[in-house]
């Protein structure tokens, strides 16, 4: 084929190559803005709570002890059951105490007879001394003898009362109402007044206490906020306490703060706060570890954000997506307080009037502009 025939094909190929390398007349389609929902923060009074750890403690604990020495004849109560004050728990062999009481009664009768005789003698001598039939010394002796016999009567009456008490102590009763544990002695055991081991232990379980610990630093921060006026103190009788159970659920019955200790533990730098909870079903047992959410103050200009608005960076620092007037998103670190009704209390990092992204966070990136979706919330995150 001649060179003249190949020339048109070469020109066509060059034209096609140049057209392929030239600029495209079609424009790249613009990416639509991500849609988000926002919330404008408003200041309002918020309860400031602290989540404190502690242990359940019985308000009253009584160690049942023998008040007289003797052999245990019978255990009357059922272990692990409720008892009332005055209920019979143990019976100690009463025979020695009955004998002591009988002896004391006999001695009292003898003393009363001696006192009766001394009284008659004093009355006769009082008439004789007036007629100088006896000396004054004899009359003084009769009067002294009467006083001595009266004193012996009083002493023997006390001995009778003591013997009667000891006989009563042979029946061991409950000193308080509550739930009694296992018996620590059995029938046939010899017990005494100075025994180190009690017979049983009774604990009052309803209501029950939760002894909590809080650092002095936290308390001092609260006090400074009270003095500055940024927080309002909750009255002791009005401070609410909510107990958090082992599985994370809330104990259904609310409690209250009773008091705070007046001294600090030098070893831990913490102070003890005592709260009280109703315990009708005995779900809370002494010694159990618990967490309690305690209302301690009110922030008159508090801010809170929905839990779903919080993200965290790789270091675990909480963040929110903040929206400026140009609809541009930025990351804002925040300091969080407790959770109230599914909302985080924000202690630092935001102010009233700030707009934060609450839905569509997965589509918004820092530095991007977004479109605010003002349609009624569906309760579900915005989907693109």
Short mmCIF file of C-alpha atoms in Angstrom, two decimals:
data_model
loop_
_atom_site.label_atom_id
_atom_site.label_comp_id
_atom_site.label_asym_id
_atom_site.label_seq_id
_atom_site.Cartn_x
_atom_site.Cartn_y
_atom_site.Cartn_z
CA UNK A 1 0.00 0.00 0.00
CA UNK A 2 1.34 3.44 -0.91
CA UNK A 3 2.14 6.20 1.52
CA UNK A 4 -0.66 8.33 0.02
CA UNK A 5 -3.26 5.74 1.02
CA UNK A 6 -2.00 5.52 4.64
CA UNK A 7 -2.04 9.28 5.23
CA UNK A 8 -5.81 9.65 5.86
CA UNK A 9 -5.75 6.87 8.46
CA UNK A 10 -2.88 8.50 10.31
CA UNK A 11 -4.65 11.84 10.38
CA UNK A 12 -7.81 10.22 11.76
CA UNK A 13 -5.87 8.47 14.53
CA UNK A 14 -4.15 11.71 15.52
CA UNK A 15 -7.49 13.53 15.65
CA UNK A 16 -9.01 10.86 17.89
CA UNK A 17 -6.02 10.93 20.22
CA UNK A 18 -6.13 14.69 20.59
CA UNK A 19 -9.87 14.64 21.30
CA UNK A 20 -9.35 12.03 24.00
CA UNK A 21 -6.73 14.17 25.73
CA UNK A 22 -8.80 17.36 25.65
CA UNK A 23 -10.90 18.68 28.59
CA UNK A 24 -14.32 17.09 29.20
CA UNK A 25 -17.32 19.26 28.69
CA UNK A 26 -19.24 17.26 31.41
CA UNK A 27 -18.98 18.57 35.11
CA UNK A 28 -18.44 16.21 38.09
CA UNK A 29 -21.72 15.87 40.11
CA UNK A 30 -21.64 17.73 43.50
CA UNK A 31 -21.83 15.55 46.67
CA UNK A 32 -24.98 16.46 48.71
CA UNK A 33 -24.52 17.78 52.25
CA UNK A 34 -25.05 15.32 55.08
CA UNK A 35 -28.31 15.82 56.94
CA UNK A 36 -28.19 16.04 60.72
CA UNK A 37 -30.47 16.92 63.57
CA UNK A 38 -29.25 19.43 66.11
CA UNK A 39 -30.24 20.56 69.59
CA UNK A 40 -29.79 24.06 70.95
CA UNK A 41 -28.67 23.85 74.56
CA UNK A 42 -30.73 25.62 77.19
CA UNK A 43 -29.71 26.23 80.79
CA UNK A 44 -32.09 24.94 83.47
CA UNK A 45 -31.87 23.70 87.08
CA UNK A 46 -30.28 20.25 87.28
CA UNK A 47 -29.69 17.97 90.23
CA UNK A 48 -25.99 17.25 90.76
CA UNK A 49 -25.48 13.69 91.91
CA UNK A 50 -22.45 11.68 92.94
CA UNK A 51 -22.14 7.94 92.47
CA UNK A 52 -20.50 6.63 95.62
CA UNK A 53 -19.50 3.13 96.67
CA UNK A 54 -20.01 1.62 100.08
CA UNK A 55 -21.38 -1.30 102.03
CA UNK A 56 -24.70 -2.23 103.55
CA UNK A 57 -24.76 -2.06 107.35
CA UNK A 58 -27.42 -2.99 109.87
CA UNK A 59 -28.68 0.00 111.90
CA UNK A 60 -28.75 -2.08 115.08
CA UNK A 61 -26.75 -5.19 115.96
CA UNK A 62 -27.21 -7.03 119.25
CA UNK A 63 -25.04 -9.86 120.50
CA UNK A 64 -27.16 -12.16 122.62
CA UNK A 65 -25.14 -13.09 125.72
CA UNK A 66 -25.80 -15.04 128.89
CA UNK A 67 -26.14 -12.80 131.94
CA UNK A 68 -25.73 -15.72 134.34
CA UNK A 69 -23.52 -18.79 134.28
CA UNK A 70 -25.18 -22.12 133.63
CA UNK A 71 -25.90 -24.95 131.22
CA UNK A 72 -28.04 -24.30 128.13
CA UNK A 73 -31.10 -26.52 128.36
CA UNK A 74 -33.05 -25.44 125.25
CA UNK A 75 -32.80 -23.31 122.11
CA UNK A 76 -36.25 -21.88 121.46
CA UNK A 77 -35.92 -19.78 118.30
CA UNK A 78 -35.67 -20.82 114.64
CA UNK A 79 -32.37 -19.87 113.08
CA UNK A 80 -32.60 -17.25 110.35
CA UNK A 81 -36.08 -16.07 111.36
CA UNK A 82 -37.39 -12.76 112.60
CA UNK A 83 -37.70 -12.25 116.35
CA UNK A 84 -39.29 -9.52 118.40
CA UNK A 85 -37.85 -7.80 121.41
CA UNK A 86 -38.59 -9.95 124.48
CA UNK A 87 -38.98 -13.24 122.60
CA UNK A 88 -37.45 -16.22 124.43
CA UNK A 89 -34.31 -17.47 122.68
CA UNK A 90 -32.54 -19.84 125.13
CA UNK A 91 -33.33 -21.45 128.46
CA UNK A 92 -30.51 -21.99 130.96
CA UNK A 93 -30.89 -24.57 133.75
CA UNK A 94 -32.88 -22.61 136.39
CA UNK A 95 -32.44 -25.04 139.33
CA UNK A 96 -29.43 -23.30 140.95
CA UNK A 97 -31.12 -19.91 140.68
CA UNK A 98 -34.36 -21.20 142.20
CA UNK A 99 -32.35 -22.54 145.13
CA UNK A 100 -30.58 -19.18 145.51
CA UNK A 101 -33.93 -17.41 145.51
CA UNK A 102 -35.35 -19.74 148.15
CA UNK A 103 -32.27 -19.18 150.33
CA UNK A 104 -32.55 -15.42 149.92
CA UNK A 105 -36.23 -15.50 150.86
CA UNK A 106 -35.43 -17.52 153.99
CA UNK A 107 -32.73 -15.08 155.04
CA UNK A 108 -35.15 -12.22 154.51
CA UNK A 109 -37.74 -13.87 156.74
CA UNK A 110 -35.12 -14.34 159.45
CA UNK A 111 -34.02 -10.72 159.19
CA UNK A 112 -37.61 -9.51 159.36
CA UNK A 113 -38.18 -11.58 162.53
CA UNK A 114 -35.08 -10.09 164.15
CA UNK A 115 -36.24 -6.63 163.18
CA UNK A 116 -39.69 -7.28 164.69
CA UNK A 117 -38.12 -8.40 167.97
CA UNK A 118 -35.78 -5.39 168.01
CA UNK A 119 -38.71 -3.04 167.46
CA UNK A 120 -40.64 -4.49 170.41
CA UNK A 121 -37.57 -4.22 172.63
CA UNK A 122 -37.00 -0.60 171.62
CA UNK A 123 -40.65 0.23 172.42
CA UNK A 124 -40.42 -1.35 175.92
CA UNK A 125 -37.12 0.33 176.68
CA UNK A 126 -38.48 3.70 175.66
CA UNK A 127 -41.07 3.45 178.49
CA UNK A 128 -38.60 2.09 181.02
CA UNK A 129 -36.03 4.77 180.42
CA UNK A 130 -38.62 7.46 181.17
CA UNK A 131 -39.07 5.98 184.67
CA UNK A 132 -35.34 5.54 185.12
CA UNK A 133 -35.87 1.77 185.28
CA UNK A 134 -32.99 1.23 182.87
CA UNK A 135 -29.97 3.24 182.01
CA UNK A 136 -29.82 5.49 178.99
CA UNK A 137 -27.07 3.29 177.59
CA UNK A 138 -29.37 0.27 177.51
CA UNK A 139 -31.96 2.29 175.63
CA UNK A 140 -29.36 3.51 173.13
CA UNK A 141 -28.26 -0.07 172.56
CA UNK A 142 -31.87 -1.11 171.83
CA UNK A 143 -32.29 1.72 169.33
CA UNK A 144 -29.02 0.79 167.59
CA UNK A 145 -30.07 -2.85 167.44
CA UNK A 146 -33.36 -1.84 165.79
CA UNK A 147 -31.54 0.14 163.13
CA UNK A 148 -29.15 -2.72 162.52
CA UNK A 149 -31.93 -5.26 162.07
CA UNK A 150 -33.78 -2.89 159.71
CA UNK A 151 -30.60 -2.61 157.63
CA UNK A 152 -30.34 -6.40 157.53
CA UNK A 153 -33.92 -6.56 156.26
CA UNK A 154 -33.07 -4.10 153.48
CA UNK A 155 -29.94 -6.07 152.54
CA UNK A 156 -31.86 -9.31 152.40
CA UNK A 157 -34.58 -7.72 150.28
CA UNK A 158 -31.85 -6.70 147.81
CA UNK A 159 -30.49 -10.25 147.88
CA UNK A 160 -33.96 -11.60 147.09
CA UNK A 161 -34.31 -9.16 144.19
CA UNK A 162 -30.88 -10.15 142.86
CA UNK A 163 -31.75 -13.85 143.11
CA UNK A 164 -35.06 -13.20 141.35
CA UNK A 165 -33.23 -11.34 138.55
CA UNK A 166 -30.74 -14.18 138.13
CA UNK A 167 -33.60 -16.64 137.89
CA UNK A 168 -35.14 -14.43 135.21
CA UNK A 169 -31.82 -14.23 133.37
CA UNK A 170 -31.89 -18.00 133.04
CA UNK A 171 -34.48 -17.31 130.34
CA UNK A 172 -32.51 -15.48 127.60
CA UNK A 173 -34.69 -13.09 125.58
CA UNK A 174 -34.14 -10.99 122.46
CA UNK A 175 -32.80 -7.52 123.33
CA UNK A 176 -34.02 -6.00 120.03
CA UNK A 177 -36.36 -6.87 117.19
CA UNK A 178 -34.75 -8.11 113.98
CA UNK A 179 -33.52 -11.19 112.20
CA UNK A 180 -31.51 -13.69 114.20
CA UNK A 181 -28.71 -15.74 112.69
CA UNK A 182 -27.51 -19.20 113.58
CA UNK A 183 -27.11 -20.33 117.17
CA UNK A 184 -23.49 -20.10 118.27
CA UNK A 185 -23.96 -22.54 121.17
CA UNK A 186 -25.86 -25.79 121.47
CA UNK A 187 -27.88 -27.46 124.20
CA UNK A 188 -25.62 -28.72 126.97
CA UNK A 189 -23.06 -25.97 126.54
CA UNK A 190 -21.82 -24.23 129.66
CA UNK A 191 -22.15 -20.47 129.26
CA UNK A 192 -21.18 -17.63 131.52
CA UNK A 193 -21.21 -13.88 131.92
CA UNK A 194 -17.66 -13.36 130.69
CA UNK A 195 -17.78 -15.64 127.66
CA UNK A 196 -16.19 -14.12 124.51
CA UNK A 197 -18.58 -15.96 122.18
CA UNK A 198 -22.18 -14.72 122.12
CA UNK A 199 -25.10 -17.12 122.01
CA UNK A 200 -26.47 -15.58 118.79
CA UNK A 201 -26.54 -12.30 116.87
CA UNK A 202 -29.62 -10.26 115.96
CA UNK A 203 -29.55 -7.59 113.25
CA UNK A 204 -32.18 -5.03 112.35
CA UNK A 205 -32.60 -5.13 108.56
CA UNK A 206 -35.56 -2.87 107.80
CA UNK A 207 -34.81 -0.07 107.27
CA UNK A 208 -31.14 -0.62 106.50
CA UNK A 209 -28.12 1.66 106.13
CA UNK A 210 -25.65 2.10 103.29
CA UNK A 211 -22.36 3.58 104.53
CA UNK A 212 -20.72 5.39 101.60
CA UNK A 213 -17.30 6.96 101.15
CA UNK A 214 -16.52 10.21 99.35
CA UNK A 215 -13.19 11.93 98.90
CA UNK A 216 -12.60 15.18 100.73
CA UNK A 217 -11.58 16.73 97.40
CA UNK A 218 -15.07 16.21 95.98
CA UNK A 219 -16.66 17.58 99.13
CA UNK A 220 -14.40 20.63 99.08
CA UNK A 221 -15.27 21.26 95.42
CA UNK A 222 -18.94 21.19 96.33
CA UNK A 223 -18.43 23.55 99.26
CA UNK A 224 -16.54 26.03 97.07
CA UNK A 225 -19.34 25.90 94.51
CA UNK A 226 -21.89 26.52 97.28
CA UNK A 227 -19.97 29.56 98.50
CA UNK A 228 -19.57 30.88 94.95
CA UNK A 229 -23.30 30.53 94.36
CA UNK A 230 -22.96 28.33 91.26
CA UNK A 231 -24.56 25.41 93.09
CA UNK A 232 -27.39 25.31 95.58
CA UNK A 233 -27.10 22.92 98.50
CA UNK A 234 -29.78 20.27 98.92
CA UNK A 235 -31.21 20.01 102.43
CA UNK A 236 -30.13 16.90 104.31
CA UNK A 237 -33.70 15.66 104.74
CA UNK A 238 -34.42 16.26 101.03
CA UNK A 239 -31.30 14.64 99.55
CA UNK A 240 -32.45 11.63 97.54
CA UNK A 241 -30.45 8.42 97.30
CA UNK A 242 -30.80 5.78 94.59
CA UNK A 243 -29.15 2.39 95.08
CA UNK A 244 -27.60 0.63 92.08
CA UNK A 245 -27.72 -3.16 92.34
CA UNK A 246 -25.07 -5.66 91.21
CA UNK A 247 -26.65 -6.14 87.78
CA UNK A 248 -26.80 -2.39 87.16
CA UNK A 249 -30.53 -2.11 87.77
CA UNK A 250 -31.92 0.45 90.20
CA UNK A 251 -33.27 -0.62 93.58
CA UNK A 252 -37.00 0.16 93.38
CA UNK A 253 -37.31 1.94 96.73
CA UNK A 254 -35.73 5.40 97.13
CA UNK A 255 -33.55 6.22 100.11
CA UNK A 256 -32.37 9.34 101.88
CA UNK A 257 -29.17 10.80 103.28
CA UNK A 258 -29.00 10.67 107.08
CA UNK A 259 -25.74 12.42 107.91
CA UNK A 260 -22.05 12.84 107.06
CA UNK A 261 -19.27 11.99 109.50
CA UNK A 262 -17.50 14.91 111.16
CA UNK A 263 -14.02 13.42 110.77
CA UNK A 264 -11.89 12.25 107.85
CA UNK A 265 -10.24 8.84 107.70
CA UNK A 266 -6.50 9.70 107.83
CA UNK A 267 -5.58 6.54 105.94
CA UNK A 268 -7.82 7.10 102.90
CA UNK A 269 -8.63 10.80 103.00
CA UNK A 270 -12.31 9.96 102.70
CA UNK A 271 -15.38 10.76 104.73
CA UNK A 272 -18.33 8.47 105.46
CA UNK A 273 -21.87 9.41 104.45
CA UNK A 274 -24.74 7.32 105.77
CA UNK A 275 -27.91 6.77 103.76
CA UNK A 276 -31.00 4.77 104.65
CA UNK A 277 -33.22 2.57 102.48
CA UNK A 278 -36.45 0.67 103.12
CA UNK A 279 -35.80 -3.07 103.03
CA UNK A 280 -39.16 -4.82 103.47
CA UNK A 281 -38.20 -7.90 101.42
CA UNK A 282 -34.69 -8.07 102.94
CA UNK A 283 -33.06 -7.85 99.52
CA UNK A 284 -30.23 -5.77 101.00
CA UNK A 285 -28.00 -7.74 103.37
CA UNK A 286 -25.27 -6.39 105.68
CA UNK A 287 -21.79 -6.50 104.21
CA UNK A 288 -22.93 -6.29 100.58
CA UNK A 289 -20.98 -3.93 98.31
CA UNK A 290 -23.25 -1.34 96.66
CA UNK A 291 -23.16 1.87 94.66
CA UNK A 292 -25.47 4.73 95.52
CA UNK A 293 -26.36 7.74 93.40
CA UNK A 294 -26.68 10.59 95.89
CA UNK A 295 -28.21 13.97 95.13
CA UNK A 296 -25.96 16.58 96.72
CA UNK A 297 -26.61 19.89 94.95
CA UNK A 298 -28.65 21.74 92.34
CA UNK A 299 -27.03 23.59 89.41
CA UNK A 300 -29.32 26.54 88.74
CA UNK A 301 -27.88 27.00 85.22
CA UNK A 302 -27.15 23.41 84.31
CA UNK A 303 -26.59 22.01 80.82
CA UNK A 304 -27.23 18.47 79.65
CA UNK A 305 -26.95 16.64 76.32
CA UNK A 306 -28.50 13.40 75.04
CA UNK A 307 -26.35 10.35 75.57
CA UNK A 308 -26.37 9.61 71.85
CA UNK A 309 -24.71 12.99 71.15
CA UNK A 310 -21.50 11.94 72.95
CA UNK A 311 -18.60 10.38 71.05
CA UNK A 312 -15.14 9.54 72.35
CA UNK A 313 -11.72 9.83 70.81
CA UNK A 314 -9.01 7.18 70.92
CA UNK A 315 -7.99 8.37 74.39
CA UNK A 316 -11.55 8.03 75.68
CA UNK A 317 -12.12 11.79 75.99
CA UNK A 318 -15.83 12.63 75.50
CA UNK A 319 -16.63 14.89 72.53
CA UNK A 320 -19.63 16.50 70.88
CA UNK A 321 -20.07 17.73 67.31
CA UNK A 322 -20.57 21.49 67.54
CA UNK A 323 -22.30 23.39 64.74
CA UNK A 324 -21.39 27.04 64.07
CA UNK A 325 -23.36 29.76 62.27
CA UNK A 326 -21.95 28.62 58.91
CA UNK A 327 -23.31 25.10 59.49
CA UNK A 328 -19.74 23.80 59.81
CA UNK A 329 -19.05 20.91 62.16
CA UNK A 330 -16.24 20.94 64.73
CA UNK A 331 -15.22 18.59 67.54
CA UNK A 332 -15.64 19.97 71.06
CA UNK A 333 -14.18 18.17 74.12
CA UNK A 334 -16.48 18.22 77.16
CA UNK A 335 -16.38 17.20 80.80
CA UNK A 336 -19.31 15.06 81.85
CA UNK A 337 -21.11 14.73 85.14
CA UNK A 338 -23.76 12.16 86.07
CA UNK A 339 -26.53 10.82 83.84
CA UNK A 340 -30.02 12.18 84.52
CA UNK A 341 -32.93 10.74 82.55
CA UNK A 342 -30.72 9.46 79.68
CA UNK A 343 -28.86 12.76 79.41
CA UNK A 344 -25.29 13.55 80.39
CA UNK A 345 -24.79 16.57 82.61
CA UNK A 346 -22.05 18.73 81.06
CA UNK A 347 -19.83 20.44 83.62
CA UNK A 348 -17.37 22.11 81.20
CA UNK A 349 -16.95 22.69 77.47
CA UNK A 350 -20.37 24.00 76.40
CA UNK A 351 -22.57 27.02 77.05
CA UNK A 352 -26.22 27.88 76.65
CA UNK A 353 -27.11 28.55 73.02
CA UNK A 354 -24.57 26.12 71.55
CA UNK A 355 -25.90 23.82 68.83
CA UNK A 356 -24.79 20.21 68.90
CA UNK A 357 -25.44 17.32 66.52
CA UNK A 358 -27.71 14.71 68.08
CA UNK A 359 -28.59 12.56 65.03
CA UNK A 360 -26.61 11.79 61.91
CA UNK A 361 -23.24 11.86 63.66
CA UNK A 362 -21.95 9.07 61.42
CA UNK A 363 -22.34 11.27 58.34
CA UNK A 364 -20.84 14.48 59.76
CA UNK A 365 -17.08 15.01 59.86
CA UNK A 366 -15.19 17.88 61.50
CA UNK A 367 -14.71 20.70 59.00
CA UNK A 368 -17.65 19.64 56.80
CA UNK A 369 -20.72 21.71 56.21
CA UNK A 370 -23.99 19.96 56.90
CA UNK A 371 -27.67 20.46 56.29
CA UNK A 372 -29.89 20.74 59.36
CA UNK A 373 -32.95 18.53 59.16
CA UNK A 374 -35.83 20.34 60.83
CA UNK A 375 -38.45 17.69 60.08
CA UNK A 376 -40.19 16.03 63.07
CA UNK A 377 -37.88 13.56 64.76
CA UNK A 378 -38.71 9.93 64.16
CA UNK A 379 -36.71 8.68 67.09
CA UNK A 380 -34.28 6.97 64.72
CA UNK A 381 -30.91 8.23 63.46
CA UNK A 382 -30.98 10.03 60.13
CA UNK A 383 -30.19 7.69 57.26
CA UNK A 384 -28.68 8.75 53.92
#
